[in-house]
mmCIF file of C-alpha atoms in Angstrom:
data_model
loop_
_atom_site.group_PDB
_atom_site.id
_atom_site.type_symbol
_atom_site.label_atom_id
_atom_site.label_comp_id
_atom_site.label_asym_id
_atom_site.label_seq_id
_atom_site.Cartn_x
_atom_site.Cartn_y
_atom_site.Cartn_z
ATOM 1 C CA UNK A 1 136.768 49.007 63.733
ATOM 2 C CA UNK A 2 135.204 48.827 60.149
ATOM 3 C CA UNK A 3 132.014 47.956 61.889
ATOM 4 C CA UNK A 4 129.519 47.423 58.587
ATOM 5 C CA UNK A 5 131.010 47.763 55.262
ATOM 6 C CA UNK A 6 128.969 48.181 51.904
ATOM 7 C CA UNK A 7 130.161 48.063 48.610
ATOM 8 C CA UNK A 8 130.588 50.120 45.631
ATOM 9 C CA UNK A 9 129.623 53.600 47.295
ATOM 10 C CA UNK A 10 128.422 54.261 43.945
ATOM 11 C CA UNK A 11 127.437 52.573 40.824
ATOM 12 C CA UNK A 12 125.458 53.615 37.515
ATOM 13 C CA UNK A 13 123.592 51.411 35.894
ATOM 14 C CA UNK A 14 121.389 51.187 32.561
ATOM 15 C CA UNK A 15 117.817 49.759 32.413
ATOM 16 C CA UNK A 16 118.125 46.054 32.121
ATOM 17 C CA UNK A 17 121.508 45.609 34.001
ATOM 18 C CA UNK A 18 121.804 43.643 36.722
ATOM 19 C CA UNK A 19 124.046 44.262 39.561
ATOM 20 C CA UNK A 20 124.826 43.080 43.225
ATOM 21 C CA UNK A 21 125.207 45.110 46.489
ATOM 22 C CA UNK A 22 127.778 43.504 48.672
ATOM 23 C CA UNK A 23 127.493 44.456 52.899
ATOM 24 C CA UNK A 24 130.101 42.516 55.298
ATOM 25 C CA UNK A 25 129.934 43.216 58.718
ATOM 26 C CA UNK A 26 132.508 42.203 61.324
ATOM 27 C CA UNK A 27 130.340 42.685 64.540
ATOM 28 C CA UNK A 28 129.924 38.944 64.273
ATOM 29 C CA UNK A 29 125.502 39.831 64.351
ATOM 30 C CA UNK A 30 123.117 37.359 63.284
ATOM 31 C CA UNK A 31 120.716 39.868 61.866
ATOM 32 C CA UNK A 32 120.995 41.803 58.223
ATOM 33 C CA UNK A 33 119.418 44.373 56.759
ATOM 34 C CA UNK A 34 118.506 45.860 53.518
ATOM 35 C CA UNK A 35 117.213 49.526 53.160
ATOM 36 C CA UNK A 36 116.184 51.631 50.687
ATOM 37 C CA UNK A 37 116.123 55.640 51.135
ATOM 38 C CA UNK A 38 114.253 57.656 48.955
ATOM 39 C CA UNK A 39 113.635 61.476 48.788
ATOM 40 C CA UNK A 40 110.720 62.860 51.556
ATOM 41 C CA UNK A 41 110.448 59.411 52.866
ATOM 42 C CA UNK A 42 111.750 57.726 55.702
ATOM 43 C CA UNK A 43 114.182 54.352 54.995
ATOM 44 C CA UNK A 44 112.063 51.023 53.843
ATOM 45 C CA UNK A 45 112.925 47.458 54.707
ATOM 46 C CA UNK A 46 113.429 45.367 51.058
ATOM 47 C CA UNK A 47 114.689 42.458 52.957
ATOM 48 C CA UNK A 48 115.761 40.821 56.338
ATOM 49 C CA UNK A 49 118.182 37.849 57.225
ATOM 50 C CA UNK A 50 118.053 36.279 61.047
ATOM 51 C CA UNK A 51 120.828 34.272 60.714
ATOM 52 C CA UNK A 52 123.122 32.653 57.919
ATOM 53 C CA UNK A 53 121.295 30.768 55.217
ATOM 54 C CA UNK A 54 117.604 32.775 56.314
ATOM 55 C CA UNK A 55 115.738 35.412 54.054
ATOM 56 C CA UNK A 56 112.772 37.479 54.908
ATOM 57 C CA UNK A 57 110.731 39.777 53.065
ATOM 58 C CA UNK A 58 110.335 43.354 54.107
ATOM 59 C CA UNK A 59 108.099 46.313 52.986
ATOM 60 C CA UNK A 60 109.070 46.785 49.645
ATOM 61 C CA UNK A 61 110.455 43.544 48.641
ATOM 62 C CA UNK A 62 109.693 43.957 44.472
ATOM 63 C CA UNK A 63 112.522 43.651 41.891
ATOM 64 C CA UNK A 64 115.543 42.361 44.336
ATOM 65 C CA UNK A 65 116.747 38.889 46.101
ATOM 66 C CA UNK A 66 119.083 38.342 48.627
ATOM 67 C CA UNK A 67 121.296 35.979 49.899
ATOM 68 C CA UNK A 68 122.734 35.250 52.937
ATOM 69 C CA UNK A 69 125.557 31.993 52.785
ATOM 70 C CA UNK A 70 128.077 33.851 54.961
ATOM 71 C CA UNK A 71 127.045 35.064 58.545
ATOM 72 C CA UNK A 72 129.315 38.374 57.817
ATOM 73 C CA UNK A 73 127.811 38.657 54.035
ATOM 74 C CA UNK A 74 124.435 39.892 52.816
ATOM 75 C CA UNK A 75 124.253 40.013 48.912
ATOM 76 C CA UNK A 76 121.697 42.485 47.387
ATOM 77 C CA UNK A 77 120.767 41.681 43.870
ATOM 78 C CA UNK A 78 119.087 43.328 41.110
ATOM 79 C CA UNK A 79 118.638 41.013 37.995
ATOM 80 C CA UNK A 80 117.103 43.645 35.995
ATOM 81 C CA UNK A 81 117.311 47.742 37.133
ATOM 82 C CA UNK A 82 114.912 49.852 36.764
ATOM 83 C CA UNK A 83 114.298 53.581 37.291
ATOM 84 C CA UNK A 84 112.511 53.173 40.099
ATOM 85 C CA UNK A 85 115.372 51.189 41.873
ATOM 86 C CA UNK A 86 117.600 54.537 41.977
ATOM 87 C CA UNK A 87 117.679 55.284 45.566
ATOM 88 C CA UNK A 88 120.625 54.908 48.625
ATOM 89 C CA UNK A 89 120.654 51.761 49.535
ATOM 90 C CA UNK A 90 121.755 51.003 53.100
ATOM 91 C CA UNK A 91 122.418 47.998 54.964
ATOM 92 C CA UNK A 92 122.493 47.330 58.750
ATOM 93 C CA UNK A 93 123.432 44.639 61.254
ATOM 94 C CA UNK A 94 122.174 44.028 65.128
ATOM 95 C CA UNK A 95 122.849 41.515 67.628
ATOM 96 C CA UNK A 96 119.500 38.991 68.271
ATOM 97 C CA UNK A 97 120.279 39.459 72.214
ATOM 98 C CA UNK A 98 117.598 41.032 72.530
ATOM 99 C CA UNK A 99 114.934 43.620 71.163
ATOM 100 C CA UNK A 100 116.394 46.561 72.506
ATOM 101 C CA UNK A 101 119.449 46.067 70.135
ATOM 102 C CA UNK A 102 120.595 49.111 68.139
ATOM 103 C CA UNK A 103 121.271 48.274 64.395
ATOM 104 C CA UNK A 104 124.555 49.439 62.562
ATOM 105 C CA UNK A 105 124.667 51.124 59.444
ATOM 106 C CA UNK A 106 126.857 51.225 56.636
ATOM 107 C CA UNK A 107 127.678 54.434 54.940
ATOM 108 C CA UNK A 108 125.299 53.442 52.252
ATOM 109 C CA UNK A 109 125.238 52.705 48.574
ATOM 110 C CA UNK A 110 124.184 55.069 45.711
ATOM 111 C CA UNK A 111 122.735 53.899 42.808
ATOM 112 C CA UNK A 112 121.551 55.631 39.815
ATOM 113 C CA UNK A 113 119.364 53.774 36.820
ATOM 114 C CA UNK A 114 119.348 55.556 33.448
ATOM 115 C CA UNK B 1 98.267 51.884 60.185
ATOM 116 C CA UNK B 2 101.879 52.745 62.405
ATOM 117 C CA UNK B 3 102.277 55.503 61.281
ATOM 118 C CA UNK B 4 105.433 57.876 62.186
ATOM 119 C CA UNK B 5 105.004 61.498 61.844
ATOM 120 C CA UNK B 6 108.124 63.804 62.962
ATOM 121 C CA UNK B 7 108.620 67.553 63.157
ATOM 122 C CA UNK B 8 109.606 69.948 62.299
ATOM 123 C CA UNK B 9 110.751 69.239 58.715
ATOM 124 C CA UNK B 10 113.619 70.752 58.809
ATOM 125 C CA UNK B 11 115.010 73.367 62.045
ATOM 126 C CA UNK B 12 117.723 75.939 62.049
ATOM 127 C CA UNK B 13 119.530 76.985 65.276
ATOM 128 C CA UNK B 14 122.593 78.703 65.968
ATOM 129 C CA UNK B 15 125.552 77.335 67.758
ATOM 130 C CA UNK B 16 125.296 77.111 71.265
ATOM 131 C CA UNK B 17 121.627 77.184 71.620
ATOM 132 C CA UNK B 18 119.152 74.290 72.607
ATOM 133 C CA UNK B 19 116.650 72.231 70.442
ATOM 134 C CA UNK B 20 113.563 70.071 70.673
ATOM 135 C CA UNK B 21 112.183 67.513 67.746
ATOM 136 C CA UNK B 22 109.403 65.945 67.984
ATOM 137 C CA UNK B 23 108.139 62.530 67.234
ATOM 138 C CA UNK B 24 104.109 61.890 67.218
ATOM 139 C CA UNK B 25 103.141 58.065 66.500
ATOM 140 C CA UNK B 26 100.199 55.836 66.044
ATOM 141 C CA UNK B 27 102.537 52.622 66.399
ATOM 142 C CA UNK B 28 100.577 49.923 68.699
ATOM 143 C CA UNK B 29 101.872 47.854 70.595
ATOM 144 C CA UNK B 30 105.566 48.535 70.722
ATOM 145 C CA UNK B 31 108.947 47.384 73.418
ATOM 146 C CA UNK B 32 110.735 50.740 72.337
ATOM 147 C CA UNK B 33 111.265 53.580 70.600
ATOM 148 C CA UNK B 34 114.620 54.674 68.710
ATOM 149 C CA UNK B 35 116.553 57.863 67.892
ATOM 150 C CA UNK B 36 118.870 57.861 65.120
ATOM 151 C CA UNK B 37 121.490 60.510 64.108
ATOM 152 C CA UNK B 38 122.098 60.549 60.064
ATOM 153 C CA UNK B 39 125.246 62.893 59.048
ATOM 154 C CA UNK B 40 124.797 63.849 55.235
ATOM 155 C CA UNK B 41 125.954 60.980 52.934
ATOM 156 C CA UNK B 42 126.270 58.782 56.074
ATOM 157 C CA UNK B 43 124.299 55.991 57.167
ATOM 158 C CA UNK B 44 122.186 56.108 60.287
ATOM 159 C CA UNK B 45 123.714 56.073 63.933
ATOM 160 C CA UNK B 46 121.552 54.928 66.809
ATOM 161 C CA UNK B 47 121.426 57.778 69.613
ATOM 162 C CA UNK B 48 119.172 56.336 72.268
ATOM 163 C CA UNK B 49 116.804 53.373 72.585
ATOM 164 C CA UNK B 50 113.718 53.752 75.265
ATOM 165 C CA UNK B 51 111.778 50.824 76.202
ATOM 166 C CA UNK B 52 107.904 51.330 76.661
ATOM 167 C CA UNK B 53 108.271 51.648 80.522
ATOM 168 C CA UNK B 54 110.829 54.501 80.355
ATOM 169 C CA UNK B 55 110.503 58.429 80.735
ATOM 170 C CA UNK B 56 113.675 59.673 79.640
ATOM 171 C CA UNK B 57 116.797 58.678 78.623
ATOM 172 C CA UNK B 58 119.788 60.750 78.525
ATOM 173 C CA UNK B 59 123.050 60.203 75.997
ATOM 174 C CA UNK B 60 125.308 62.912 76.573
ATOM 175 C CA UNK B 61 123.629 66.311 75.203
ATOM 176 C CA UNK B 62 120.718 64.529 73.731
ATOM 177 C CA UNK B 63 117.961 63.464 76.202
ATOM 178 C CA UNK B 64 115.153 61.664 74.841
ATOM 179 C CA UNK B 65 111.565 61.863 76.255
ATOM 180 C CA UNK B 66 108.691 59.183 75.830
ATOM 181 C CA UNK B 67 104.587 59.695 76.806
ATOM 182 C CA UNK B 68 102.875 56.765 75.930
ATOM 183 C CA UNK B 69 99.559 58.650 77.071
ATOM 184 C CA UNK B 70 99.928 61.179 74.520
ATOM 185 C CA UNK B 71 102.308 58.643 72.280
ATOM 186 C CA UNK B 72 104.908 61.748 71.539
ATOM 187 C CA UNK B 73 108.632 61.174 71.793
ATOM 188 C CA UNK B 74 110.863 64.141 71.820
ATOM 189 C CA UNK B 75 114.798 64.699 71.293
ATOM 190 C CA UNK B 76 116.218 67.632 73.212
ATOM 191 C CA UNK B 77 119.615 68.670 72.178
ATOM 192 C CA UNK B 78 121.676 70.937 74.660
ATOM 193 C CA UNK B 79 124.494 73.571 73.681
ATOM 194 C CA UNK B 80 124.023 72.482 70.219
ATOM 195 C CA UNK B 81 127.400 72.097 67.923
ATOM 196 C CA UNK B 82 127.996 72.689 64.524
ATOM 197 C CA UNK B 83 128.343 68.706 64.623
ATOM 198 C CA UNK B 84 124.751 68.653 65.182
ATOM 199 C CA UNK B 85 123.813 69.205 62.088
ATOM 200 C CA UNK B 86 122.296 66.402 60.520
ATOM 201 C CA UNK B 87 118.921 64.480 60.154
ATOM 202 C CA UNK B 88 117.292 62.953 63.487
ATOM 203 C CA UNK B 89 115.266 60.233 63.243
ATOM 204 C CA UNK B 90 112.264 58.319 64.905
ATOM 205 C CA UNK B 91 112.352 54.718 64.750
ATOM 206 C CA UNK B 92 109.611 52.030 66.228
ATOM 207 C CA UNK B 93 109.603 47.775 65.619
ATOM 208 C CA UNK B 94 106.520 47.575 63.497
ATOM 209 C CA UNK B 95 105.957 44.013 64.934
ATOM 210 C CA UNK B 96 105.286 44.801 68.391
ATOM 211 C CA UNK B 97 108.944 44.143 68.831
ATOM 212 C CA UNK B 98 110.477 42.246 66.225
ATOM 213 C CA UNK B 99 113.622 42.902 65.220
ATOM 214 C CA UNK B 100 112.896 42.356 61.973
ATOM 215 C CA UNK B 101 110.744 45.431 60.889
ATOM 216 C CA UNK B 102 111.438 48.957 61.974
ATOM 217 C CA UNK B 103 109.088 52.104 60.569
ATOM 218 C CA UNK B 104 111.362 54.957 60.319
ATOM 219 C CA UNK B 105 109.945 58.465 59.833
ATOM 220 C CA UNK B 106 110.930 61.175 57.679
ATOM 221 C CA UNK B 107 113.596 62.852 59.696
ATOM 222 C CA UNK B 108 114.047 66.699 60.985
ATOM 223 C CA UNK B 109 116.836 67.719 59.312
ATOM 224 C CA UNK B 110 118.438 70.205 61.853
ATOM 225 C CA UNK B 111 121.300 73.002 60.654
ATOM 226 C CA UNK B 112 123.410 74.242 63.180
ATOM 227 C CA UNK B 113 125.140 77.561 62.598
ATOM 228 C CA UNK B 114 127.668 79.510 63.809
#
């Protein structure tokens, strides 16, 4: 089961690049997620999809955009990185049967911005 | 604010004995609380989820307790493994439920040894 799948696993970029974070999920869920996870502090919400063709803004929504055309897909994008951007990025998938729905990770994405 | 505020920081325990984290909140209202298991360089795995009306909840060697009076979750872990080792984390809806917004806290990062 590959369950949530993000890639690259890794990826160095140079101030001013621009770059997109690919997650597929095969759990057939109608809910996305993008996370960041920073040193000391718990994982942040960038941005949200509820369903194929839907965006959201989370906590910390500065500096990326999403897009969701595929129910399995959720594109990350960064049209210009910054040093601030180097973090994990994670994304996640749950059912919407529900509140009391788990979400499922993906092993995450690290990203570096020199 | 919800705020999420977990500890210890960080706990280490040898093999074979039993644990307790705890997870104080401020998060108001909420339909349930999360615990989340993150191996190093992995992404989150969801270990229990407690609605508002329950006590405890048990998954295998991790029971997971809930006061709503005192609004403290805690995570016992019996006969700890060297598999236990990893960060555990306390997760609430920020929306009163939505699935669309979840704080996270910082994690206890818990090292099991032999």
């Amino acid at each position: 089961n590959a369950g949530v799948t993000q890639t690259p696993k890794f990826r160095v970029l140079k101030t001013g690049q621009s770059m997109t974070l690919l997650c597929a999920q095969d759990m057939n869920h109608e809910y996305m997620y993008w996370y960041r996870q920073d040193p000391g502090m718990g994982l942040r919400l960038i941005h949200y999809s509820v369903g194929e063709g839907t965006t959201a803004k989370g906590e910390v929504p500065d500096g990326y955009n999403v897009s969701r055309l595929k129910k399995q897909n959720f594109l990350l994008g960064l049209e210009s990185a910054a040093p601030s951007q180097t973090s994990v990025y994670f994304c996640a998938s749950s059912s919407s049967q529900g509140n009391n729905q788990p979400q499922h990770f993906g092993d995450g994405t690290r990203l570096s911005i020199l | 604010k919800n705020q999420v505020e977990q500890s210890p920081q960080s706990l280490i325990i040898l093999e074979g004995k039993n644990c307790t984290l705890q997870c104080n909140y401020t998060v108001s209202p909420f339909s349930n609380l999360r615990w989340y298991k993150q191996d190093t360089g992995r992404g989150p795995v969801s270990l229990t989820i407690m609605t508002f009306s329950e006590n405890t909840k048990s998954n295998g060697r991790y029971t997971a307790t809930l006061d709503a009076d005192t609004k403290q979750s805690s995570l016992h872990i019996t006969a700890s493994q060297l598999s236990d080792s990893a960060s555990y984390i306390c997760v609430f809806p920020a929306e009163g439920g939505s699935q669309g917004n979840l704080i996270f806290g910082k994690g206890t990062k818990l090292s099991v040894k032999p």
